[in-house]
Amino acid sequence: IFKGSGLEFWALRELTPFDSFKDIDWKATAKTGKYYVKEYLAESYFNLMILYDISNSVSFGRKELLQANIAVSLAYTAIAGNNGCGLILFADDVDMYIPARMGWSHFFQIVTAIAEARPRPCRHTRLNLALRKLMTELPESLTFILSDFLYPVAFEYDFQRTTHGNSRHDIKALQVLEDFELNLPPNSKGLISFRDYETGKEMLIDLGKWASYNHAMAKKHQEIENHLRKIGIDMLTITPR
C-alpha cells in the first residue's frame, strides 16, 4: 500500500510541520481538539516487467514449463489490473524486448513470445545485460526475474533502499528449480550421469553421497539469496512439486 495523492481515503493522523493545511479534517479536529489530516491511497498504476531467462539450463526437467506458467500468470495479473506489462528475454544477451503496454492484445503478444521462446545454448548467462536494458528503457517498474540463478551472480546495479531515497525499480527474483537441484532424497543409492546444459561438461554423481550434496546445494542456495538481498532483491524459490 502506497500512501500519497489519490482519491481513496485511507486514514487520519495528527498534523506534522510538513503537512498542508488544506488536508486538515476539521470535523475530527473539532471533536478532539487536535489537528488531524486525511491520508489517501496513491494511484496504483505501475509497469510490471518480466525478465525471462532462456538460457539452456532452463530446459532441464520441468523448469521451462513452470517458468512459462509463472510469467503468463504475472502478465495476466498486470493487464487485468489495468497496468502495463513488458517482457525481456535474455541468455548471454538480450534476445527480445517487448515494451510495457496495457490491453489484452498486448497480453497475447507477451504470451506468444513466451510460448515461442526456445532455450538458447550459451556458455554464460548475463543477467546484467537484461537489467541494463530495463534501466535504460524504463524510469521505474515492478520487475520479476525468472531464472534458475545457477550461474555466477554479479550485478552492476544496487536496488537497495537507503535513507537518501528509494530505488525507482522494485526487483523480485523468482528462482525456478527442479526438486533435486535443491536436494536428493535421503538414503539415495546408485550412480547417475549429468551433463551441464550450458558448458556441455559431463559428470558422474554418486547418489550415496546425498547428504554432502544436499549440504553443498543448501550452501549455494543461501549464498545466492544473501547476494541478492545485499543489493535489494528478495528471492523466492519455486519448484514443480
PDB file of C-alpha atoms in Angstrom:
ATOM      1  CA  ILE A   1       0.000   0.000   0.000  1.00  0.00           C
ATOM      2  CA  PHE A   2       1.413   3.359  -1.061  1.00  0.00           C
ATOM      3  CA  LYS A   3       0.119   6.499   0.655  1.00  0.00           C
ATOM      4  CA  GLY A   4       0.109   9.728  -1.313  1.00  0.00           C
ATOM      5  CA  SER A   5      -2.099  11.762  -3.620  1.00  0.00           C
ATOM      6  CA  GLY A   6      -5.175   9.870  -4.733  1.00  0.00           C
ATOM      7  CA  LEU A   7      -8.944   9.594  -4.386  1.00  0.00           C
ATOM      8  CA  GLU A   8      -9.451   6.739  -1.931  1.00  0.00           C
ATOM      9  CA  PHE A   9      -9.455   7.739   1.761  1.00  0.00           C
ATOM     10  CA  TRP A  10      -7.056   5.723   3.914  1.00  0.00           C
ATOM     11  CA  ALA A  11      -6.787   7.128   7.468  1.00  0.00           C
ATOM     12  CA  LEU A  12      -6.450  10.119   9.769  1.00  0.00           C
ATOM     13  CA  ARG A  13      -3.245  11.140  11.531  1.00  0.00           C
ATOM     14  CA  GLU A  14      -2.059  14.101  13.546  1.00  0.00           C
ATOM     15  CA  LEU A  15      -0.735  17.144  11.716  1.00  0.00           C
ATOM     16  CA  THR A  16       3.047  17.381  11.275  1.00  0.00           C
ATOM     17  CA  PRO A  17       5.097  20.506  10.404  1.00  0.00           C
ATOM     18  CA  PHE A  18       5.334  19.472   6.720  1.00  0.00           C
ATOM     19  CA  ASP A  19       1.605  18.898   6.094  1.00  0.00           C
ATOM     20  CA  SER A  20      -0.595  21.247   4.097  1.00  0.00           C
ATOM     21  CA  PHE A  21      -3.448  22.986   5.934  1.00  0.00           C
ATOM     22  CA  LYS A  22      -5.773  22.078   3.059  1.00  0.00           C
ATOM     23  CA  ASP A  23      -5.567  18.410   4.168  1.00  0.00           C
ATOM     24  CA  ILE A  24      -6.880  19.135   7.694  1.00  0.00           C
ATOM     25  CA  ASP A  25     -10.054  17.265   8.630  1.00  0.00           C
ATOM     26  CA  TRP A  26     -11.907  19.985  10.522  1.00  0.00           C
ATOM     27  CA  LYS A  27     -14.624  17.660  11.860  1.00  0.00           C
ATOM     28  CA  ALA A  28     -12.074  15.373  13.529  1.00  0.00           C
ATOM     29  CA  THR A  29     -10.166  18.420  14.768  1.00  0.00           C
ATOM     30  CA  ALA A  30     -13.322  19.911  16.304  1.00  0.00           C
ATOM     31  CA  LYS A  31     -14.154  16.650  18.098  1.00  0.00           C
ATOM     32  CA  THR A  32     -10.706  16.009  19.549  1.00  0.00           C
ATOM     33  CA  GLY A  33      -9.161  19.457  19.889  1.00  0.00           C
ATOM     34  CA  LYS A  34      -6.129  18.248  17.916  1.00  0.00           C
ATOM     35  CA  TYR A  35      -5.302  18.881  14.274  1.00  0.00           C
ATOM     36  CA  TYR A  36      -5.792  15.832  12.057  1.00  0.00           C
ATOM     37  CA  VAL A  37      -5.080  15.425   8.346  1.00  0.00           C
ATOM     38  CA  LYS A  38      -6.525  12.959   5.857  1.00  0.00           C
ATOM     39  CA  GLU A  39      -4.363  10.408   4.101  1.00  0.00           C
ATOM     40  CA  TYR A  40      -5.268   8.898   0.736  1.00  0.00           C
ATOM     41  CA  LEU A  41      -4.090   5.876  -1.217  1.00  0.00           C
ATOM     42  CA  ALA A  42      -1.839   6.783  -4.119  1.00  0.00           C
ATOM     43  CA  GLU A  43      -2.857   5.762  -7.622  1.00  0.00           C
ATOM     44  CA  SER A  44      -1.675   2.170  -8.034  1.00  0.00           C
ATOM     45  CA  TYR A  45      -0.771   2.188 -11.750  1.00  0.00           C
ATOM     46  CA  PHE A  46       2.644   0.684 -12.443  1.00  0.00           C
ATOM     47  CA  ASN A  47       4.614  -1.061 -15.154  1.00  0.00           C
ATOM     48  CA  LEU A  48       5.311  -4.724 -14.464  1.00  0.00           C
ATOM     49  CA  MET A  49       8.365  -6.102 -16.250  1.00  0.00           C
ATOM     50  CA  ILE A  50       9.258  -9.782 -16.603  1.00  0.00           C
ATOM     51  CA  LEU A  51      12.931 -10.665 -17.120  1.00  0.00           C
ATOM     52  CA  TYR A  52      12.757 -14.189 -18.531  1.00  0.00           C
ATOM     53  CA  ASP A  53      15.801 -16.490 -18.648  1.00  0.00           C
ATOM     54  CA  ILE A  54      16.005 -18.543 -21.868  1.00  0.00           C
ATOM     55  CA  SER A  55      19.495 -19.976 -21.339  1.00  0.00           C
ATOM     56  CA  ASN A  56      19.804 -23.721 -21.970  1.00  0.00           C
ATOM     57  CA  SER A  57      19.763 -24.743 -18.301  1.00  0.00           C
ATOM     58  CA  VAL A  58      16.097 -23.705 -18.086  1.00  0.00           C
ATOM     59  CA  SER A  59      15.174 -26.655 -20.349  1.00  0.00           C
ATOM     60  CA  PHE A  60      16.239 -29.114 -17.631  1.00  0.00           C
ATOM     61  CA  GLY A  61      13.312 -31.131 -16.278  1.00  0.00           C
ATOM     62  CA  ARG A  62      10.063 -29.203 -15.838  1.00  0.00           C
ATOM     63  CA  LYS A  63      11.614 -25.773 -15.252  1.00  0.00           C
ATOM     64  CA  GLU A  64      10.767 -24.345 -18.667  1.00  0.00           C
ATOM     65  CA  LEU A  65       7.036 -25.107 -18.336  1.00  0.00           C
ATOM     66  CA  LEU A  66       6.847 -23.877 -14.742  1.00  0.00           C
ATOM     67  CA  GLN A  67       8.675 -20.663 -15.598  1.00  0.00           C
ATOM     68  CA  ALA A  68       6.320 -20.035 -18.544  1.00  0.00           C
ATOM     69  CA  ASN A  69       3.237 -20.581 -16.359  1.00  0.00           C
ATOM     70  CA  ILE A  70       4.506 -18.111 -13.764  1.00  0.00           C
ATOM     71  CA  ALA A  71       5.341 -15.491 -16.400  1.00  0.00           C
ATOM     72  CA  VAL A  72       1.916 -15.736 -18.054  1.00  0.00           C
ATOM     73  CA  SER A  73       0.204 -15.505 -14.642  1.00  0.00           C
ATOM     74  CA  LEU A  74       2.158 -12.355 -13.782  1.00  0.00           C
ATOM     75  CA  ALA A  75       1.346 -10.779 -17.156  1.00  0.00           C
ATOM     76  CA  TYR A  76      -2.347 -11.636 -16.775  1.00  0.00           C
ATOM     77  CA  THR A  77      -2.473 -10.107 -13.298  1.00  0.00           C
ATOM     78  CA  ALA A  78      -0.899  -6.866 -14.520  1.00  0.00           C
ATOM     79  CA  ILE A  79      -3.108  -6.492 -17.596  1.00  0.00           C
ATOM     80  CA  ALA A  80      -6.288  -7.423 -15.694  1.00  0.00           C
ATOM     81  CA  GLY A  81      -5.445  -4.668 -13.193  1.00  0.00           C
ATOM     82  CA  ASN A  82      -5.112  -2.075 -15.998  1.00  0.00           C
ATOM     83  CA  ASN A  83      -1.364  -1.876 -15.572  1.00  0.00           C
ATOM     84  CA  GLY A  84       1.362  -2.017 -18.183  1.00  0.00           C
ATOM     85  CA  CYS A  85       3.381  -5.196 -18.690  1.00  0.00           C
ATOM     86  CA  GLY A  86       6.564  -5.832 -20.648  1.00  0.00           C
ATOM     87  CA  LEU A  87       8.972  -8.692 -21.283  1.00  0.00           C
ATOM     88  CA  ILE A  88      12.721  -9.120 -21.676  1.00  0.00           C
ATOM     89  CA  LEU A  89      14.033 -12.484 -22.878  1.00  0.00           C
ATOM     90  CA  PHE A  90      17.702 -12.960 -22.039  1.00  0.00           C
ATOM     91  CA  ALA A  91      20.527 -15.503 -22.072  1.00  0.00           C
ATOM     92  CA  ASP A  92      24.081 -14.358 -22.858  1.00  0.00           C
ATOM     93  CA  ASP A  93      22.461 -11.254 -24.397  1.00  0.00           C
ATOM     94  CA  VAL A  94      19.036  -9.627 -24.614  1.00  0.00           C
ATOM     95  CA  ASP A  95      17.132 -11.798 -27.084  1.00  0.00           C
ATOM     96  CA  MET A  96      13.863  -9.844 -27.177  1.00  0.00           C
ATOM     97  CA  TYR A  97      12.426  -6.689 -25.634  1.00  0.00           C
ATOM     98  CA  ILE A  98       8.675  -6.011 -25.535  1.00  0.00           C
ATOM     99  CA  PRO A  99       7.924  -2.559 -24.054  1.00  0.00           C
ATOM    100  CA  ALA A 100       5.406  -2.250 -21.222  1.00  0.00           C
ATOM    101  CA  ARG A 101       1.911  -1.640 -22.601  1.00  0.00           C
ATOM    102  CA  MET A 102      -1.679  -2.112 -21.478  1.00  0.00           C
ATOM    103  CA  GLY A 103      -4.503  -4.080 -23.092  1.00  0.00           C
ATOM    104  CA  TRP A 104      -5.384  -7.663 -23.944  1.00  0.00           C
ATOM    105  CA  SER A 105      -3.866  -7.614 -27.429  1.00  0.00           C
ATOM    106  CA  HIS A 106      -0.561  -6.747 -25.759  1.00  0.00           C
ATOM    107  CA  PHE A 107      -1.074  -9.588 -23.259  1.00  0.00           C
ATOM    108  CA  PHE A 108      -1.409 -12.069 -26.133  1.00  0.00           C
ATOM    109  CA  GLN A 109       1.761 -10.657 -27.703  1.00  0.00           C
ATOM    110  CA  ILE A 110       3.623 -11.459 -24.464  1.00  0.00           C
ATOM    111  CA  VAL A 111       2.048 -14.940 -24.232  1.00  0.00           C
ATOM    112  CA  THR A 112       3.043 -15.671 -27.839  1.00  0.00           C
ATOM    113  CA  ALA A 113       6.637 -14.557 -27.201  1.00  0.00           C
ATOM    114  CA  ILE A 114       6.865 -16.829 -24.139  1.00  0.00           C
ATOM    115  CA  ALA A 115       5.283 -19.784 -25.979  1.00  0.00           C
ATOM    116  CA  GLU A 116       7.679 -19.429 -28.922  1.00  0.00           C
ATOM    117  CA  ALA A 117      10.801 -18.832 -26.807  1.00  0.00           C
ATOM    118  CA  ARG A 118      13.349 -21.628 -27.056  1.00  0.00           C
ATOM    119  CA  PRO A 119      16.251 -22.223 -24.645  1.00  0.00           C
ATOM    120  CA  ARG A 120      19.472 -20.905 -26.166  1.00  0.00           C
ATOM    121  CA  PRO A 121      22.875 -22.596 -25.894  1.00  0.00           C
ATOM    122  CA  CYS A 122      25.286 -20.197 -24.216  1.00  0.00           C
ATOM    123  CA  ARG A 123      28.351 -20.558 -22.022  1.00  0.00           C
ATOM    124  CA  HIS A 124      27.481 -17.592 -19.798  1.00  0.00           C
ATOM    125  CA  THR A 125      24.112 -16.233 -18.676  1.00  0.00           C
ATOM    126  CA  ARG A 126      24.345 -12.432 -18.459  1.00  0.00           C
ATOM    127  CA  LEU A 127      21.507 -11.077 -16.349  1.00  0.00           C
ATOM    128  CA  ASN A 128      23.270  -7.706 -16.114  1.00  0.00           C
ATOM    129  CA  LEU A 129      22.552  -7.017 -19.784  1.00  0.00           C
ATOM    130  CA  ALA A 130      18.830  -7.556 -19.192  1.00  0.00           C
ATOM    131  CA  LEU A 131      18.908  -5.261 -16.150  1.00  0.00           C
ATOM    132  CA  ARG A 132      20.783  -2.625 -18.156  1.00  0.00           C
ATOM    133  CA  LYS A 133      18.057  -2.780 -20.815  1.00  0.00           C
ATOM    134  CA  LEU A 134      15.408  -2.407 -18.106  1.00  0.00           C
ATOM    135  CA  MET A 135      17.118   0.627 -16.548  1.00  0.00           C
ATOM    136  CA  THR A 136      17.620   2.227 -19.963  1.00  0.00           C
ATOM    137  CA  GLU A 137      14.050   1.792 -21.170  1.00  0.00           C
ATOM    138  CA  LEU A 138      12.016   2.446 -18.005  1.00  0.00           C
ATOM    139  CA  PRO A 139      12.365   5.068 -15.259  1.00  0.00           C
ATOM    140  CA  GLU A 140      10.567   2.819 -12.736  1.00  0.00           C
ATOM    141  CA  SER A 141       8.928  -0.596 -12.557  1.00  0.00           C
ATOM    142  CA  LEU A 142       7.910  -3.611 -10.541  1.00  0.00           C
ATOM    143  CA  THR A 143      10.145  -6.304 -12.035  1.00  0.00           C
ATOM    144  CA  PHE A 144      10.235 -10.080 -11.624  1.00  0.00           C
ATOM    145  CA  ILE A 145      13.326 -12.020 -12.704  1.00  0.00           C
ATOM    146  CA  LEU A 146      12.513 -15.620 -13.657  1.00  0.00           C
ATOM    147  CA  SER A 147      15.660 -17.742 -13.700  1.00  0.00           C
ATOM    148  CA  ASP A 148      17.367 -20.694 -12.034  1.00  0.00           C
ATOM    149  CA  PHE A 149      20.280 -18.417 -10.992  1.00  0.00           C
ATOM    150  CA  LEU A 150      22.675 -21.350 -11.368  1.00  0.00           C
ATOM    151  CA  TYR A 151      25.448 -19.117 -12.674  1.00  0.00           C
ATOM    152  CA  PRO A 152      27.824 -16.526 -11.167  1.00  0.00           C
ATOM    153  CA  VAL A 153      25.609 -13.684  -9.944  1.00  0.00           C
ATOM    154  CA  ALA A 154      27.394 -10.324 -10.113  1.00  0.00           C
ATOM    155  CA  PHE A 155      25.410  -7.103 -10.548  1.00  0.00           C
ATOM    156  CA  GLU A 156      26.283  -3.623 -11.780  1.00  0.00           C
ATOM    157  CA  TYR A 157      23.246  -2.133 -10.048  1.00  0.00           C
ATOM    158  CA  ASP A 158      22.051  -1.724  -6.484  1.00  0.00           C
ATOM    159  CA  PHE A 159      18.327  -1.636  -5.760  1.00  0.00           C
ATOM    160  CA  GLN A 160      18.732  -1.214  -2.011  1.00  0.00           C
ATOM    161  CA  ARG A 161      16.539   1.397  -0.375  1.00  0.00           C
ATOM    162  CA  THR A 162      18.503   3.983   1.627  1.00  0.00           C
ATOM    163  CA  THR A 163      17.744   6.954   3.854  1.00  0.00           C
ATOM    164  CA  HIS A 164      18.607   9.216   0.918  1.00  0.00           C
ATOM    165  CA  GLY A 165      15.914   7.850  -1.367  1.00  0.00           C
ATOM    166  CA  ASN A 166      14.301   4.773  -2.869  1.00  0.00           C
ATOM    167  CA  SER A 167      15.248   2.783  -5.916  1.00  0.00           C
ATOM    168  CA  ARG A 168      12.781   3.511  -8.703  1.00  0.00           C
ATOM    169  CA  HIS A 169      12.770  -0.182  -9.612  1.00  0.00           C
ATOM    170  CA  ASP A 170      11.361  -2.773  -7.212  1.00  0.00           C
ATOM    171  CA  ILE A 171      13.030  -6.060  -8.220  1.00  0.00           C
ATOM    172  CA  LYS A 172      11.914  -9.531  -7.139  1.00  0.00           C
ATOM    173  CA  ALA A 173      13.727 -12.766  -8.011  1.00  0.00           C
ATOM    174  CA  LEU A 174      11.789 -15.982  -8.628  1.00  0.00           C
ATOM    175  CA  GLN A 175      14.259 -18.869  -8.701  1.00  0.00           C
ATOM    176  CA  VAL A 176      12.750 -21.785 -10.650  1.00  0.00           C
ATOM    177  CA  LEU A 177      14.422 -25.131  -9.855  1.00  0.00           C
ATOM    178  CA  GLU A 178      13.750 -28.842 -10.141  1.00  0.00           C
ATOM    179  CA  ASP A 179      13.299 -30.585  -6.783  1.00  0.00           C
ATOM    180  CA  PHE A 180      16.634 -32.411  -6.825  1.00  0.00           C
ATOM    181  CA  GLU A 181      18.549 -29.273  -7.793  1.00  0.00           C
ATOM    182  CA  LEU A 182      17.899 -28.368  -4.165  1.00  0.00           C
ATOM    183  CA  ASN A 183      18.326 -31.768  -2.530  1.00  0.00           C
ATOM    184  CA  LEU A 184      18.399 -35.503  -3.149  1.00  0.00           C
ATOM    185  CA  PRO A 185      16.074 -37.908  -1.285  1.00  0.00           C
ATOM    186  CA  PRO A 186      17.625 -39.328   1.904  1.00  0.00           C
ATOM    187  CA  ASN A 187      19.278 -42.749   1.599  1.00  0.00           C
ATOM    188  CA  SER A 188      19.642 -42.444  -2.194  1.00  0.00           C
ATOM    189  CA  LYS A 189      21.861 -45.054  -3.849  1.00  0.00           C
ATOM    190  CA  GLY A 190      23.500 -45.636  -7.229  1.00  0.00           C
ATOM    191  CA  LEU A 191      25.340 -43.607  -9.851  1.00  0.00           C
ATOM    192  CA  ILE A 192      23.775 -41.123 -12.249  1.00  0.00           C
ATOM    193  CA  SER A 193      25.330 -39.201 -15.135  1.00  0.00           C
ATOM    194  CA  PHE A 194      24.645 -35.472 -15.620  1.00  0.00           C
ATOM    195  CA  ARG A 195      25.588 -33.069 -18.395  1.00  0.00           C
ATOM    196  CA  ASP A 196      25.831 -29.328 -17.801  1.00  0.00           C
ATOM    197  CA  TYR A 197      23.365 -27.790 -20.276  1.00  0.00           C
ATOM    198  CA  GLU A 198      25.416 -24.607 -20.583  1.00  0.00           C
ATOM    199  CA  THR A 199      29.021 -25.855 -20.767  1.00  0.00           C
ATOM    200  CA  GLY A 200      28.432 -29.409 -22.036  1.00  0.00           C
ATOM    201  CA  LYS A 201      30.588 -30.780 -19.205  1.00  0.00           C
ATOM    202  CA  GLU A 202      29.623 -34.284 -18.072  1.00  0.00           C
ATOM    203  CA  MET A 203      29.867 -35.563 -14.509  1.00  0.00           C
ATOM    204  CA  LEU A 204      29.047 -38.708 -12.570  1.00  0.00           C
ATOM    205  CA  ILE A 205      27.137 -38.283  -9.309  1.00  0.00           C
ATOM    206  CA  ASP A 206      27.300 -40.855  -6.519  1.00  0.00           C
ATOM    207  CA  LEU A 207      23.794 -40.723  -5.018  1.00  0.00           C
ATOM    208  CA  GLY A 208      25.121 -42.409  -1.878  1.00  0.00           C
ATOM    209  CA  LYS A 209      26.705 -39.051  -1.009  1.00  0.00           C
ATOM    210  CA  TRP A 210      23.275 -37.404  -0.863  1.00  0.00           C
ATOM    211  CA  ALA A 211      23.988 -35.749   2.500  1.00  0.00           C
ATOM    212  CA  SER A 212      27.110 -33.976   1.188  1.00  0.00           C
ATOM    213  CA  TYR A 213      25.251 -32.995  -1.990  1.00  0.00           C
ATOM    214  CA  ASN A 214      22.310 -31.556  -0.042  1.00  0.00           C
ATOM    215  CA  HIS A 215      24.662 -29.595   2.219  1.00  0.00           C
ATOM    216  CA  ALA A 216      26.559 -28.155  -0.749  1.00  0.00           C
ATOM    217  CA  MET A 217      23.360 -27.161  -2.576  1.00  0.00           C
ATOM    218  CA  ALA A 218      21.852 -25.573   0.546  1.00  0.00           C
ATOM    219  CA  LYS A 219      25.050 -23.537   0.990  1.00  0.00           C
ATOM    220  CA  LYS A 220      24.987 -22.423  -2.667  1.00  0.00           C
ATOM    221  CA  HIS A 221      21.310 -21.510  -2.440  1.00  0.00           C
ATOM    222  CA  GLN A 222      21.926 -19.429   0.693  1.00  0.00           C
ATOM    223  CA  GLU A 223      24.856 -17.624  -0.955  1.00  0.00           C
ATOM    224  CA  ILE A 224      22.689 -16.640  -3.942  1.00  0.00           C
ATOM    225  CA  GLU A 225      19.880 -15.457  -1.667  1.00  0.00           C
ATOM    226  CA  ASN A 226      22.264 -13.411   0.510  1.00  0.00           C
ATOM    227  CA  HIS A 227      23.953 -11.847  -2.518  1.00  0.00           C
ATOM    228  CA  LEU A 228      20.622 -10.768  -3.979  1.00  0.00           C
ATOM    229  CA  ARG A 229      19.419  -9.406  -0.648  1.00  0.00           C
ATOM    230  CA  LYS A 230      22.528  -7.234  -0.328  1.00  0.00           C
ATOM    231  CA  ILE A 231      21.596  -5.352  -3.489  1.00  0.00           C
ATOM    232  CA  GLY A 232      17.913  -5.039  -2.560  1.00  0.00           C
ATOM    233  CA  ILE A 233      16.391  -8.045  -4.362  1.00  0.00           C
ATOM    234  CA  ASP A 234      14.236 -10.534  -2.450  1.00  0.00           C
ATOM    235  CA  MET A 235      14.268 -14.097  -3.752  1.00  0.00           C
ATOM    236  CA  LEU A 236      11.620 -16.823  -3.656  1.00  0.00           C
ATOM    237  CA  THR A 237      12.479 -20.372  -4.801  1.00  0.00           C
ATOM    238  CA  ILE A 238       9.748 -22.313  -6.621  1.00  0.00           C
ATOM    239  CA  THR A 239       9.801 -25.999  -7.657  1.00  0.00           C
ATOM    240  CA  PRO A 240       7.293 -28.016  -9.719  1.00  0.00           C
ATOM    241  CA  ARG A 241       6.145 -30.177  -6.796  1.00  0.00           C
TER     242      ARG A 241
END
